[in-house]
Short mmCIF file of C-alpha atoms in Angstrom, two decimals:
data_model
loop_
_atom_site.label_atom_id
_atom_site.label_comp_id
_atom_site.label_asym_id
_atom_site.label_seq_id
_atom_site.Cartn_x
_atom_site.Cartn_y
_atom_site.Cartn_z
CA MET C 12 35.86 -51.27 -26.97
CA ARG C 13 32.34 -50.82 -25.67
CA ILE C 14 33.65 -49.22 -22.46
CA ALA C 15 35.74 -46.79 -24.51
CA LEU C 16 32.73 -45.83 -26.65
CA LEU C 17 30.59 -45.37 -23.53
CA LEU C 18 33.20 -43.10 -21.97
CA LEU C 19 33.42 -41.11 -25.20
CA LEU C 20 29.61 -40.71 -25.25
CA ILE C 21 29.57 -39.54 -21.61
CA LEU C 22 32.34 -37.03 -22.29
CA SER C 23 30.44 -35.74 -25.34
CA LEU C 24 27.25 -35.27 -23.30
CA ILE C 25 29.19 -33.40 -20.61
CA ALA C 26 30.72 -31.11 -23.25
CA CYS C 27 27.27 -30.42 -24.75
CA ASN C 28 25.82 -29.60 -21.35
CA GLN C 29 28.71 -27.26 -20.62
CA ASN C 30 28.23 -25.49 -23.93
CA ASN C 31 24.52 -25.05 -23.23
CA THR C 32 24.98 -23.85 -19.66
CA THR C 33 23.27 -20.54 -18.86
CA MET C 34 24.45 -18.11 -16.24
CA THR C 35 21.59 -17.48 -13.85
CA ALA C 36 21.66 -15.40 -10.70
CA THR C 37 19.28 -14.81 -7.83
CA ILE C 38 19.20 -11.21 -6.61
CA HIS C 39 17.83 -10.55 -3.12
CA ILE C 40 16.17 -7.12 -2.81
CA GLU C 41 14.01 -6.00 0.11
CA SER C 42 13.23 -9.54 1.33
CA LYS C 43 12.37 -10.78 -2.19
CA ASN C 44 14.36 -12.99 -4.54
CA TYR C 45 14.52 -12.37 -8.29
CA LYS C 46 16.05 -14.88 -10.69
CA ILE C 47 17.63 -13.52 -13.89
CA ASP C 48 19.55 -14.93 -16.84
CA LEU C 49 22.90 -13.14 -17.00
CA ASP C 50 23.38 -14.41 -20.56
CA LYS C 51 20.48 -12.24 -21.77
CA PRO C 52 21.21 -8.61 -20.86
CA ILE C 53 19.15 -5.87 -22.52
CA ASP C 54 21.41 -2.88 -23.02
CA ILE C 55 19.35 0.33 -23.19
CA SER C 56 22.28 2.74 -23.46
CA ILE C 57 23.41 4.91 -26.37
CA PRO C 58 27.20 5.20 -26.84
CA VAL C 59 29.42 8.19 -27.55
CA GLN C 60 30.34 8.28 -31.24
CA HIS C 61 32.83 10.39 -33.14
CA GLN C 62 31.12 13.32 -34.87
CA SER C 63 27.77 11.53 -34.82
CA GLY C 64 25.25 9.91 -32.53
CA VAL C 65 22.67 11.50 -30.28
CA GLY C 66 22.96 15.19 -29.43
CA ALA C 67 21.32 18.09 -27.60
CA TRP C 68 21.87 21.44 -25.92
CA TYR C 69 23.37 23.33 -28.85
CA ILE C 70 26.98 22.17 -28.68
CA ASP C 71 29.19 20.46 -31.24
CA GLN C 72 29.26 16.72 -31.70
CA PRO C 73 31.75 14.63 -29.72
CA THR C 74 35.21 13.85 -31.03
CA ILE C 75 37.43 10.80 -30.66
CA LYS C 76 40.90 11.71 -31.93
CA HIS C 77 44.29 10.09 -31.61
CA VAL C 78 47.01 11.76 -29.55
CA GLU C 79 50.14 13.22 -31.11
CA VAL C 80 52.84 14.26 -28.63
CA ASP C 81 56.64 14.37 -28.68
CA GLY C 82 56.82 12.41 -31.92
CA TYR C 83 54.40 9.75 -30.72
CA VAL C 84 51.33 9.07 -32.86
CA GLY C 85 48.54 7.24 -31.08
CA LYS C 86 47.22 5.45 -34.14
CA VAL C 87 48.52 2.10 -35.39
CA GLU C 88 47.32 2.85 -38.91
CA LEU C 89 49.67 5.87 -38.98
CA GLY C 90 52.66 3.99 -37.61
CA GLY C 91 52.02 4.21 -33.88
CA SER C 92 52.53 1.25 -31.58
CA THR C 93 49.05 1.60 -30.06
CA ASN C 94 45.72 3.32 -30.59
CA PHE C 95 45.59 6.09 -27.98
CA ASN C 96 42.65 8.48 -28.25
CA ASP C 97 41.35 11.58 -26.54
CA VAL C 98 37.56 11.49 -26.21
CA SER C 99 35.78 14.83 -25.93
CA PHE C 100 32.07 14.89 -25.12
CA ASN C 101 29.49 16.29 -22.72
CA PRO C 102 27.62 13.66 -20.70
CA HIS C 103 24.37 15.63 -20.82
CA SER C 104 24.52 16.09 -24.58
CA HIS C 105 26.11 13.09 -26.27
CA VAL C 106 25.43 9.84 -24.45
CA THR C 107 23.19 7.94 -22.09
CA HIS C 108 23.95 9.54 -18.76
CA THR C 109 22.86 9.40 -15.15
CA GLU C 110 22.65 12.51 -12.99
CA CYS C 111 22.07 13.25 -9.32
CA VAL C 112 20.66 16.22 -7.41
CA GLY C 113 24.01 17.98 -7.96
CA HIS C 114 22.81 18.76 -11.48
CA ILE C 115 20.56 21.51 -10.10
CA THR C 116 22.20 22.65 -6.83
CA LYS C 117 24.77 25.28 -5.86
CA GLN C 118 26.46 22.65 -3.73
CA VAL C 119 28.69 20.17 -5.54
CA TYR C 120 27.30 16.64 -5.40
CA SER C 121 28.66 13.77 -7.46
CA VAL C 122 26.59 11.06 -9.07
CA ASN C 123 29.53 8.75 -8.36
CA GLN C 124 28.54 8.93 -4.68
CA ALA C 125 24.79 8.48 -5.21
CA LEU C 126 24.51 4.70 -5.49
CA ASN C 127 25.32 2.18 -2.77
CA ARG C 128 24.02 -0.65 -4.96
CA THR C 129 23.23 -1.06 -8.65
CA PHE C 130 20.39 -3.60 -8.92
CA PHE C 131 16.81 -2.38 -8.67
CA LYS C 132 13.38 -3.72 -9.55
CA ALA C 133 12.21 -1.65 -12.52
CA GLN C 134 9.08 -1.20 -14.57
CA VAL C 135 9.15 -0.39 -18.29
CA ILE C 136 6.23 1.81 -19.33
CA SER C 137 5.50 3.01 -22.87
CA VAL C 138 3.74 6.37 -23.16
CA GLN C 139 2.32 8.44 -25.98
CA PRO C 140 2.93 12.15 -25.28
CA GLU C 141 -0.09 14.41 -25.68
CA GLU C 142 -0.33 17.64 -27.61
CA PHE C 143 -0.80 20.72 -25.45
CA GLU C 144 -0.55 24.07 -27.20
CA ASP C 145 2.87 23.93 -28.90
CA ASP C 146 4.25 21.18 -26.66
CA LEU C 147 4.14 17.41 -26.29
CA ILE C 148 3.59 16.54 -22.64
CA ILE C 149 3.68 13.34 -20.60
CA THR C 150 0.86 13.42 -18.08
CA LEU C 151 0.12 11.68 -14.80
CA GLU C 152 -2.64 9.62 -16.39
CA LYS C 153 0.01 7.60 -18.24
CA PHE C 154 1.20 6.04 -14.96
CA THR C 155 -1.86 4.55 -13.32
CA HIS C 156 -0.45 1.02 -13.09
CA ILE C 157 2.89 1.40 -11.31
CA ALA C 158 3.74 -1.69 -9.28
CA ASP C 159 4.04 -1.11 -5.54
CA ASP C 160 7.55 -2.50 -5.11
CA VAL C 161 9.44 -0.96 -8.04
CA GLU C 162 12.33 1.41 -7.41
CA ALA C 163 12.95 2.46 -11.00
CA ILE C 164 10.72 3.63 -13.83
CA VAL C 165 11.92 3.20 -17.42
CA ILE C 166 9.94 5.40 -19.82
CA ARG C 167 9.76 4.61 -23.53
CA THR C 168 8.05 7.34 -25.53
CA LEU C 169 6.02 6.56 -28.62
CA PRO C 170 6.60 6.44 -31.51
CA ASN C 171 9.82 4.57 -30.82
CA SER C 172 11.81 5.04 -34.03
CA GLY C 173 15.43 3.92 -34.18
CA ASP C 174 16.64 7.40 -35.08
CA LYS C 175 16.37 8.26 -31.38
CA LYS C 176 19.91 6.87 -31.18
CA THR C 177 21.28 9.44 -33.64
CA ARG C 178 18.86 12.37 -33.43
CA ASN C 179 19.98 15.91 -32.63
CA TYR C 180 17.32 17.34 -30.32
CA SER C 181 18.59 20.92 -30.20
CA HIS C 182 15.82 23.47 -30.87
CA THR C 183 13.22 20.72 -31.45
CA ASN C 184 11.14 21.13 -28.24
CA PRO C 185 11.00 17.40 -27.36
CA PRO C 186 8.30 15.93 -25.13
CA TYR C 187 8.71 16.37 -21.38
CA LEU C 188 7.21 15.28 -18.06
CA LEU C 189 4.73 17.42 -16.21
CA GLU C 190 5.79 18.33 -12.69
CA GLU C 191 2.96 16.29 -11.19
CA VAL C 192 4.43 13.12 -12.69
CA ALA C 193 7.77 13.68 -10.96
CA VAL C 194 5.93 14.40 -7.70
CA ARG C 195 4.03 11.11 -8.04
CA PHE C 196 7.25 9.20 -8.63
CA ARG C 197 8.90 10.81 -5.61
CA GLU C 198 5.94 10.14 -3.34
CA SER C 199 5.73 6.55 -4.60
CA GLY C 200 9.31 5.91 -3.54
CA ILE C 201 10.71 5.70 -7.07
CA LYS C 202 14.46 6.36 -6.70
CA HIS C 203 15.57 6.05 -10.32
CA LEU C 204 13.89 7.62 -13.32
CA LEU C 205 15.02 6.64 -16.82
CA ILE C 206 13.74 8.20 -20.03
CA ASP C 207 14.58 8.17 -23.75
CA LEU C 208 14.61 11.97 -24.07
CA PRO C 209 17.38 14.56 -23.55
CA SER C 210 15.63 15.81 -20.41
CA VAL C 211 12.64 15.18 -18.20
CA ASP C 212 11.95 18.92 -18.50
CA LYS C 213 10.94 21.25 -21.31
CA GLU C 214 13.88 22.22 -23.52
CA LYS C 215 13.44 25.96 -23.09
CA ASP C 216 11.76 26.65 -19.75
CA GLU C 217 13.84 29.63 -18.54
CA GLY C 218 15.55 27.44 -15.93
CA ALA C 219 12.37 26.31 -14.17
CA LEU C 220 13.37 22.61 -14.24
CA LEU C 221 10.10 21.67 -12.57
CA ALA C 222 10.34 17.90 -13.03
CA HIS C 223 13.99 17.75 -11.94
CA LYS C 224 13.27 19.80 -8.83
CA ALA C 225 10.17 17.82 -7.93
CA PHE C 226 11.87 14.45 -8.34
CA PHE C 227 14.97 15.41 -6.34
CA ASN C 228 12.85 17.26 -3.71
CA TYR C 229 14.71 20.51 -4.33
CA GLN C 230 12.56 22.49 -1.88
CA GLY C 231 13.06 20.00 0.97
CA ASP C 232 15.57 17.37 2.00
CA TYR C 233 17.49 16.49 -1.14
CA ARG C 234 17.10 12.92 -2.35
CA MET C 235 20.80 12.12 -2.35
CA ASP C 236 20.30 8.51 -3.46
CA ALA C 237 17.95 9.32 -6.35
CA THR C 238 19.01 9.55 -9.99
CA ILE C 239 17.67 10.57 -13.37
CA THR C 240 18.97 8.81 -16.48
CA GLU C 241 18.36 10.41 -19.87
CA PHE C 242 18.99 9.40 -23.48
CA ILE C 243 18.20 5.71 -23.10
CA TYR C 244 16.76 3.63 -25.92
CA VAL C 245 14.40 0.71 -25.22
CA PRO C 246 14.02 -1.54 -28.30
CA ASP C 247 10.54 -2.41 -29.53
CA GLU C 248 11.00 -6.09 -28.74
CA VAL C 249 11.24 -5.27 -25.03
CA SER C 250 7.70 -5.49 -23.69
CA ASP C 251 6.28 -3.29 -20.97
CA GLY C 252 6.47 -4.82 -17.53
CA ASN C 253 8.81 -5.64 -14.67
CA TYR C 254 12.55 -6.23 -14.97
CA LEU C 255 15.67 -6.04 -12.89
CA LEU C 256 17.76 -3.00 -13.69
CA ASP C 257 21.53 -2.97 -13.34
CA LEU C 258 22.43 0.72 -13.38
CA GLN C 259 26.14 1.00 -14.14
CA ILE C 260 27.74 4.46 -13.96
CA ALA C 261 31.19 5.55 -15.12
CA PRO C 262 33.36 6.44 -12.08
CA ILE C 263 33.56 10.18 -12.65
CA GLU C 264 33.15 12.72 -9.85
CA ASN C 265 30.62 14.99 -11.53
CA ASP C 266 26.92 15.80 -11.32
CA ALA C 267 26.40 13.43 -14.26
CA ALA C 268 28.35 10.61 -15.85
CA PRO C 269 27.95 8.29 -18.83
CA SER C 270 26.01 5.20 -17.84
CA ARG C 271 25.04 1.79 -19.12
CA PRO C 272 21.67 0.70 -17.76
CA ILE C 273 21.03 -3.00 -18.35
CA LEU C 274 17.63 -4.69 -18.04
CA TYR C 275 17.15 -8.35 -17.19
CA LYS C 276 13.87 -10.19 -17.61
CA ILE C 277 12.73 -11.72 -14.33
CA LYS C 278 12.47 -15.49 -14.60
CA SER C 279 9.43 -17.18 -13.09
#
């Protein structure tokens, strides 16, 4: 009887340990190891939503609508066997998206070819844009403490209200980066720039795109492995500092594609 109870206790302890197991991983980047908890991802993406959600660039909201063809109705509620929807959206306007140099070049370059890996050491930095004439600008002085070994910068603008996830930015002249900031990032070896705005550039700049061009080195050898991700949202509970970034991009051959950047806190 005692042996049976002891075996039952051991089995119970094993079950408890299994239930409490965390998934940790060690990522090796540039001769350094980083340990992360895969059970605690921080999703900083904004999804596509039907007739709602974030928006910019003067076009209609996205639509998610069931298919009707040859008597088939792609909606179970209406008698169909499955839900089968067409999704219509623009990656630059309606969702967190990642773009490559092909966004600003005559040549066709696809963001789907830009990444040969997805994990990068990243630094989250909160910045308060400054008033300058009729604009709100993000200046170089906001980035005086960039770590030497980071490959990605994640910019959270202040104030950080939750309506960033549903705001329509068209004709609102949002904050933007000065060209000198993008130059600093490029010269510092930053390959991936993420921001919670519709663009790193001024909304109406007559096509100058100064920050885009500086970051991608438009006047020199294009940075083919660099990316800009716009329309992220970093929750308030995420503190400034260093993380590992998993930059996941939808497999679409286009200058930009919907993306799902995930942050992981680095374990000591």
